[in-house]
Short mmCIF file of N, CA, C and O and ligand atoms in Angstrom, two decimals:
data_model
loop_
_atom_site.label_atom_id
_atom_site.label_comp_id
_atom_site.label_asym_id
_atom_site.label_seq_id
_atom_site.Cartn_x
_atom_site.Cartn_y
_atom_site.Cartn_z
N UNK A 609 -1.49 -9.62 2.97
CA UNK A 609 -1.23 -8.47 3.82
C UNK A 609 -2.50 -7.71 4.10
O UNK A 609 -2.84 -7.44 5.22
N UNK A 610 -3.27 -7.39 3.08
CA UNK A 610 -4.43 -6.53 3.27
C UNK A 610 -5.50 -7.19 4.13
O UNK A 610 -6.25 -6.51 4.80
N UNK A 611 -5.59 -8.51 4.12
CA UNK A 611 -6.61 -9.15 4.92
C UNK A 611 -6.40 -8.84 6.39
O UNK A 611 -7.35 -8.82 7.16
N UNK A 612 -5.16 -8.55 6.80
CA UNK A 612 -4.91 -8.20 8.19
C UNK A 612 -5.29 -6.75 8.47
O UNK A 612 -5.58 -6.39 9.59
N UNK A 613 -5.34 -5.94 7.43
CA UNK A 613 -5.65 -4.52 7.59
C UNK A 613 -7.14 -4.27 7.43
O UNK A 613 -7.75 -3.53 8.18
N UNK A 614 -7.74 -4.92 6.45
CA UNK A 614 -9.16 -4.74 6.16
C UNK A 614 -9.85 -6.09 6.29
O UNK A 614 -9.63 -6.98 5.49
N UNK A 615 -10.69 -6.28 7.32
CA UNK A 615 -11.29 -7.57 7.58
C UNK A 615 -12.17 -8.10 6.45
O UNK A 615 -12.24 -9.28 6.23
N UNK A 616 -12.86 -7.22 5.73
CA UNK A 616 -13.75 -7.65 4.66
C UNK A 616 -13.11 -7.29 3.33
O UNK A 616 -13.26 -6.18 2.85
N UNK A 617 -12.39 -8.22 2.70
CA UNK A 617 -11.71 -7.88 1.46
C UNK A 617 -12.68 -7.52 0.34
O UNK A 617 -13.72 -8.13 0.21
N UNK A 618 -12.33 -6.51 -0.43
CA UNK A 618 -13.11 -6.18 -1.60
C UNK A 618 -12.64 -7.08 -2.73
O UNK A 618 -11.68 -7.83 -2.57
N UNK A 619 -13.26 -7.01 -3.87
CA UNK A 619 -12.91 -7.92 -4.96
C UNK A 619 -11.45 -7.77 -5.38
O UNK A 619 -10.78 -8.77 -5.62
N UNK A 620 -10.94 -6.54 -5.46
CA UNK A 620 -9.56 -6.39 -5.90
C UNK A 620 -8.58 -6.93 -4.87
O UNK A 620 -7.51 -7.44 -5.22
N UNK A 621 -8.91 -6.87 -3.60
CA UNK A 621 -8.00 -7.35 -2.57
C UNK A 621 -7.80 -8.87 -2.64
O UNK A 621 -6.76 -9.37 -2.24
N UNK A 622 -8.78 -9.56 -3.18
CA UNK A 622 -8.64 -11.01 -3.32
C UNK A 622 -7.53 -11.37 -4.30
O UNK A 622 -6.97 -12.46 -4.24
N UNK A 623 -7.20 -10.46 -5.21
CA UNK A 623 -6.15 -10.71 -6.21
C UNK A 623 -4.80 -10.13 -5.80
O UNK A 623 -3.85 -10.17 -6.59
N UNK A 624 -4.71 -9.57 -4.60
CA UNK A 624 -3.49 -8.89 -4.17
C UNK A 624 -2.30 -9.86 -4.10
O UNK A 624 -2.42 -10.97 -3.57
N UNK A 625 -1.16 -9.42 -4.61
CA UNK A 625 0.06 -10.23 -4.57
C UNK A 625 0.53 -10.43 -3.14
O UNK A 625 1.27 -11.37 -2.84
N UNK A 626 0.10 -9.56 -2.23
CA UNK A 626 0.54 -9.65 -0.83
C UNK A 626 -0.43 -10.45 0.03
O UNK A 626 -0.31 -10.46 1.25
N UNK A 627 -1.36 -11.11 -0.61
CA UNK A 627 -2.42 -11.81 0.13
C UNK A 627 -1.87 -12.73 1.21
O UNK A 627 -2.41 -12.79 2.31
N UNK A 628 -0.78 -13.43 0.91
CA UNK A 628 -0.22 -14.38 1.88
C UNK A 628 1.11 -13.91 2.47
O UNK A 628 1.86 -14.70 3.03
N UNK A 629 1.38 -12.62 2.34
CA UNK A 629 2.64 -12.07 2.86
C UNK A 629 2.39 -11.43 4.22
O UNK A 629 1.33 -10.81 4.44
N UNK A 630 3.34 -11.56 5.12
CA UNK A 630 3.22 -10.97 6.46
C UNK A 630 3.00 -9.46 6.35
O UNK A 630 3.82 -8.74 5.76
N UNK A 631 1.93 -8.96 6.92
CA UNK A 631 1.59 -7.53 6.84
C UNK A 631 2.67 -6.64 7.44
O UNK A 631 2.85 -5.50 7.01
N UNK A 632 3.42 -7.17 8.41
CA UNK A 632 4.47 -6.37 9.06
C UNK A 632 5.50 -5.86 8.06
O UNK A 632 6.09 -4.80 8.24
N UNK A 633 5.72 -6.64 6.98
CA UNK A 633 6.68 -6.24 5.96
C UNK A 633 6.29 -4.90 5.34
O UNK A 633 7.15 -4.09 5.00
N UNK A 634 5.01 -4.64 5.22
CA UNK A 634 4.51 -3.43 4.56
C UNK A 634 4.45 -2.23 5.51
O UNK A 634 4.15 -1.13 5.07
N UNK A 635 4.73 -2.47 6.77
CA UNK A 635 4.73 -1.38 7.75
C UNK A 635 6.07 -1.30 8.48
O UNK A 635 6.17 -0.65 9.52
N UNK A 636 7.07 -1.94 7.92
CA UNK A 636 8.40 -1.96 8.53
C UNK A 636 9.12 -0.63 8.31
O UNK A 636 8.93 0.04 7.30
N UNK A 637 9.96 -0.26 9.25
CA UNK A 637 10.80 0.93 9.10
C UNK A 637 12.17 0.56 8.54
O UNK A 637 12.97 1.44 8.24
N UNK A 638 12.42 -0.74 8.38
CA UNK A 638 13.69 -1.23 7.88
C UNK A 638 13.73 -1.10 6.35
O UNK A 638 12.83 -1.58 5.66
N UNK A 639 14.77 -0.45 5.83
CA UNK A 639 14.89 -0.21 4.39
C UNK A 639 14.86 -1.51 3.59
O UNK A 639 14.20 -1.60 2.55
N UNK A 640 15.58 -2.52 4.05
CA UNK A 640 15.64 -3.79 3.32
C UNK A 640 14.25 -4.43 3.25
O UNK A 640 13.83 -4.93 2.20
N UNK A 641 13.51 -4.37 4.34
CA UNK A 641 12.16 -4.95 4.34
C UNK A 641 11.21 -4.12 3.47
O UNK A 641 10.34 -4.66 2.79
N UNK A 642 11.39 -2.81 3.48
CA UNK A 642 10.55 -1.97 2.61
C UNK A 642 10.81 -2.32 1.15
O UNK A 642 9.88 -2.36 0.34
N UNK A 643 12.07 -2.56 0.80
CA UNK A 643 12.40 -2.95 -0.58
C UNK A 643 11.74 -4.28 -0.93
O UNK A 643 11.28 -4.47 -2.07
N UNK A 644 11.70 -5.19 0.02
CA UNK A 644 11.04 -6.48 -0.22
C UNK A 644 9.54 -6.27 -0.47
O UNK A 644 8.96 -6.89 -1.36
N UNK A 645 8.92 -5.40 0.32
CA UNK A 645 7.50 -5.11 0.13
C UNK A 645 7.25 -4.47 -1.23
O UNK A 645 6.32 -4.83 -1.94
N UNK A 646 8.11 -3.53 -1.60
CA UNK A 646 7.96 -2.85 -2.89
C UNK A 646 8.13 -3.84 -4.05
O UNK A 646 7.48 -3.69 -5.09
N UNK A 647 8.98 -4.85 -3.86
CA UNK A 647 9.16 -5.87 -4.89
C UNK A 647 7.88 -6.69 -5.06
O UNK A 647 7.53 -7.07 -6.18
N UNK A 648 7.18 -6.94 -3.96
CA UNK A 648 5.89 -7.65 -4.06
C UNK A 648 4.90 -6.78 -4.82
O UNK A 648 4.21 -7.24 -5.73
N UNK A 649 4.84 -5.52 -4.48
CA UNK A 649 3.93 -4.58 -5.15
C UNK A 649 4.22 -4.50 -6.65
O UNK A 649 3.30 -4.36 -7.46
N UNK A 650 5.50 -4.59 -7.01
CA UNK A 650 5.88 -4.42 -8.42
C UNK A 650 5.23 -5.45 -9.33
O UNK A 650 5.00 -5.19 -10.51
N UNK A 651 4.91 -6.61 -8.79
CA UNK A 651 4.29 -7.66 -9.61
C UNK A 651 2.81 -7.83 -9.30
O UNK A 651 2.18 -8.79 -9.73
N UNK A 652 2.25 -6.89 -8.56
CA UNK A 652 0.86 -7.02 -8.12
C UNK A 652 -0.12 -6.59 -9.23
O UNK A 652 -0.01 -5.48 -9.75
N UNK A 653 -1.10 -7.42 -9.54
CA UNK A 653 -2.05 -7.08 -10.60
C UNK A 653 -3.07 -6.01 -10.20
O UNK A 653 -3.79 -5.51 -11.06
N UNK A 654 -3.15 -5.70 -8.91
CA UNK A 654 -4.15 -4.71 -8.46
C UNK A 654 -3.46 -3.50 -7.81
O UNK A 654 -4.02 -2.85 -6.94
N UNK A 655 -2.28 -3.22 -8.29
CA UNK A 655 -1.50 -2.10 -7.73
C UNK A 655 -2.26 -0.78 -7.84
O UNK A 655 -2.29 0.01 -6.90
N UNK A 656 -2.83 -0.50 -9.01
CA UNK A 656 -3.55 0.76 -9.20
C UNK A 656 -4.74 0.86 -8.24
O UNK A 656 -4.95 1.88 -7.58
N UNK A 657 -5.51 -0.21 -8.12
CA UNK A 657 -6.67 -0.20 -7.22
C UNK A 657 -6.23 0.02 -5.77
O UNK A 657 -6.89 0.73 -5.01
N UNK A 658 -5.12 -0.62 -5.40
CA UNK A 658 -4.61 -0.48 -4.04
C UNK A 658 -4.20 0.96 -3.76
O UNK A 658 -4.53 1.52 -2.70
N UNK A 659 -3.50 1.57 -4.71
CA UNK A 659 -3.07 2.96 -4.52
C UNK A 659 -4.29 3.90 -4.45
O UNK A 659 -4.34 4.80 -3.60
N UNK A 660 -5.26 3.68 -5.31
CA UNK A 660 -6.47 4.51 -5.28
C UNK A 660 -7.19 4.37 -3.94
O UNK A 660 -7.67 5.35 -3.38
N UNK A 661 -7.25 3.16 -3.44
CA UNK A 661 -7.87 2.91 -2.14
C UNK A 661 -7.13 3.66 -1.03
O UNK A 661 -7.75 4.30 -0.18
N UNK A 662 -5.80 3.58 -1.06
CA UNK A 662 -4.98 4.23 -0.03
C UNK A 662 -5.18 5.74 -0.05
O UNK A 662 -5.30 6.37 1.01
N UNK A 663 -5.22 6.31 -1.23
CA UNK A 663 -5.39 7.76 -1.35
C UNK A 663 -6.80 8.16 -0.91
O UNK A 663 -6.98 9.10 -0.14
N UNK A 664 -7.79 7.43 -1.36
CA UNK A 664 -9.19 7.75 -1.03
C UNK A 664 -9.46 7.62 0.47
O UNK A 664 -10.29 8.34 1.02
N UNK A 665 -8.75 6.72 1.14
CA UNK A 665 -9.00 6.46 2.56
C UNK A 665 -7.94 7.07 3.47
O UNK A 665 -7.93 6.78 4.68
N UNK A 666 -7.06 7.88 2.91
CA UNK A 666 -6.06 8.57 3.73
C UNK A 666 -5.14 7.63 4.48
O UNK A 666 -4.84 7.86 5.65
N UNK A 667 -4.68 6.59 3.80
CA UNK A 667 -3.74 5.65 4.43
C UNK A 667 -2.36 6.31 4.49
O UNK A 667 -1.65 6.38 3.51
N UNK A 668 -1.99 6.80 5.65
CA UNK A 668 -0.74 7.54 5.79
C UNK A 668 0.46 6.64 6.08
O UNK A 668 1.60 7.04 5.86
N UNK A 669 0.21 5.46 6.60
CA UNK A 669 1.32 4.61 7.04
C UNK A 669 1.46 3.36 6.18
O UNK A 669 0.47 2.82 5.70
N UNK A 670 2.69 2.94 6.00
CA UNK A 670 2.97 1.71 5.30
C UNK A 670 3.11 1.88 3.81
O UNK A 670 3.12 2.98 3.28
N UNK A 671 3.25 0.75 3.16
CA UNK A 671 3.40 0.70 1.70
C UNK A 671 2.09 0.22 1.10
O UNK A 671 1.58 -0.84 1.47
N UNK A 672 1.57 1.02 0.20
CA UNK A 672 0.31 0.69 -0.50
C UNK A 672 0.52 1.01 -1.98
O UNK A 672 1.05 2.07 -2.32
N UNK A 673 0.07 0.12 -2.81
CA UNK A 673 0.13 0.39 -4.25
C UNK A 673 1.52 0.71 -4.76
O UNK A 673 1.68 1.47 -5.72
N UNK A 674 2.52 0.14 -4.14
CA UNK A 674 3.89 0.37 -4.58
C UNK A 674 4.44 1.73 -4.20
O UNK A 674 5.45 2.17 -4.77
N UNK A 675 3.81 2.40 -3.26
CA UNK A 675 4.30 3.71 -2.82
C UNK A 675 4.63 3.69 -1.33
O UNK A 675 3.97 3.00 -0.54
N UNK A 676 5.62 4.48 -0.97
CA UNK A 676 5.94 4.69 0.44
C UNK A 676 5.16 5.91 0.93
O UNK A 676 4.53 6.62 0.17
N UNK A 677 5.28 6.14 2.23
CA UNK A 677 4.49 7.20 2.87
C UNK A 677 4.73 8.58 2.26
O UNK A 677 3.78 9.32 1.99
N UNK A 678 6.00 8.93 2.04
CA UNK A 678 6.31 10.26 1.52
C UNK A 678 5.74 10.49 0.14
O UNK A 678 5.15 11.54 -0.14
N UNK A 679 5.90 9.50 -0.71
CA UNK A 679 5.37 9.63 -2.08
C UNK A 679 3.85 9.73 -2.06
O UNK A 679 3.25 10.51 -2.79
N UNK A 680 3.23 8.94 -1.19
CA UNK A 680 1.75 8.96 -1.11
C UNK A 680 1.25 10.28 -0.54
O UNK A 680 0.22 10.78 -0.95
N UNK A 681 2.00 10.85 0.39
CA UNK A 681 1.61 12.17 0.93
C UNK A 681 1.56 13.21 -0.20
O UNK A 681 0.63 14.01 -0.27
N UNK A 682 2.56 13.16 -1.07
CA UNK A 682 2.56 14.09 -2.22
C UNK A 682 1.37 13.83 -3.13
O UNK A 682 0.72 14.76 -3.60
N UNK A 683 1.08 12.55 -3.39
CA UNK A 683 -0.05 12.23 -4.25
C UNK A 683 -1.37 12.69 -3.62
O UNK A 683 -2.25 13.18 -4.32
N UNK A 684 -1.49 12.52 -2.31
CA UNK A 684 -2.71 12.96 -1.61
C UNK A 684 -2.86 14.47 -1.69
O UNK A 684 -3.96 14.99 -1.89
N UNK A 685 -1.73 15.18 -1.55
CA UNK A 685 -1.76 16.64 -1.63
C UNK A 685 -2.19 17.07 -3.04
O UNK A 685 -3.03 17.93 -3.20
N UNK A 686 -1.62 16.43 -4.04
CA UNK A 686 -2.00 16.74 -5.43
C UNK A 686 -3.46 16.41 -5.68
O UNK A 686 -4.16 17.14 -6.38
N UNK A 687 -3.91 15.28 -5.10
CA UNK A 687 -5.31 14.84 -5.28
C UNK A 687 -6.27 15.87 -4.69
O UNK A 687 -7.28 16.21 -5.29
N UNK A 688 -5.91 16.40 -3.50
CA UNK A 688 -6.78 17.41 -2.86
C UNK A 688 -6.77 18.73 -3.64
O UNK A 688 -7.78 19.41 -3.73
N UNK A 689 -5.63 19.06 -4.23
CA UNK A 689 -5.49 20.32 -4.96
C UNK A 689 -6.22 20.28 -6.29
O UNK A 689 -6.62 21.32 -6.82
N UNK A 690 -6.41 19.07 -6.84
CA UNK A 690 -7.04 18.95 -8.17
C UNK A 690 -8.55 19.21 -8.11
O UNK A 690 -9.18 19.13 -7.12
S1 SF4 B 1204 0.01 -3.06 -4.50
FE1 SF4 B 1204 1.27 -3.92 -2.88
S2 SF4 B 1204 0.20 -3.48 -0.94
FE2 SF4 B 1204 -1.25 -3.18 -2.64
S3 SF4 B 1204 -2.35 -5.10 -2.83
FE3 SF4 B 1204 -0.63 -5.17 -4.26
S4 SF4 B 1204 1.07 -6.13 -3.17
FE4 SF4 B 1204 -0.46 -5.50 -1.65
#
């Protein structure tokens, strides 16, 4: 998934569980597809790195690091307040 979003993968992205998964799944508005994406994230060995990347780069859309947009917005707000 991330290779479609970021052309030059960093070291952690090479280990992403979504490496060969259709990126559209992670940006779907369909609840069932979002659940499928979250299931991929649940077994991902670089989940923490992915979430840190999303927060640091202000990724507002899609599923990153096992989080949906609303949850990540709260984390970003907390991150800025800290
Ligand atoms: S946490 Fe999810 S979106 Fe992030 S690299 Fe892993 S599988 Fe992909």
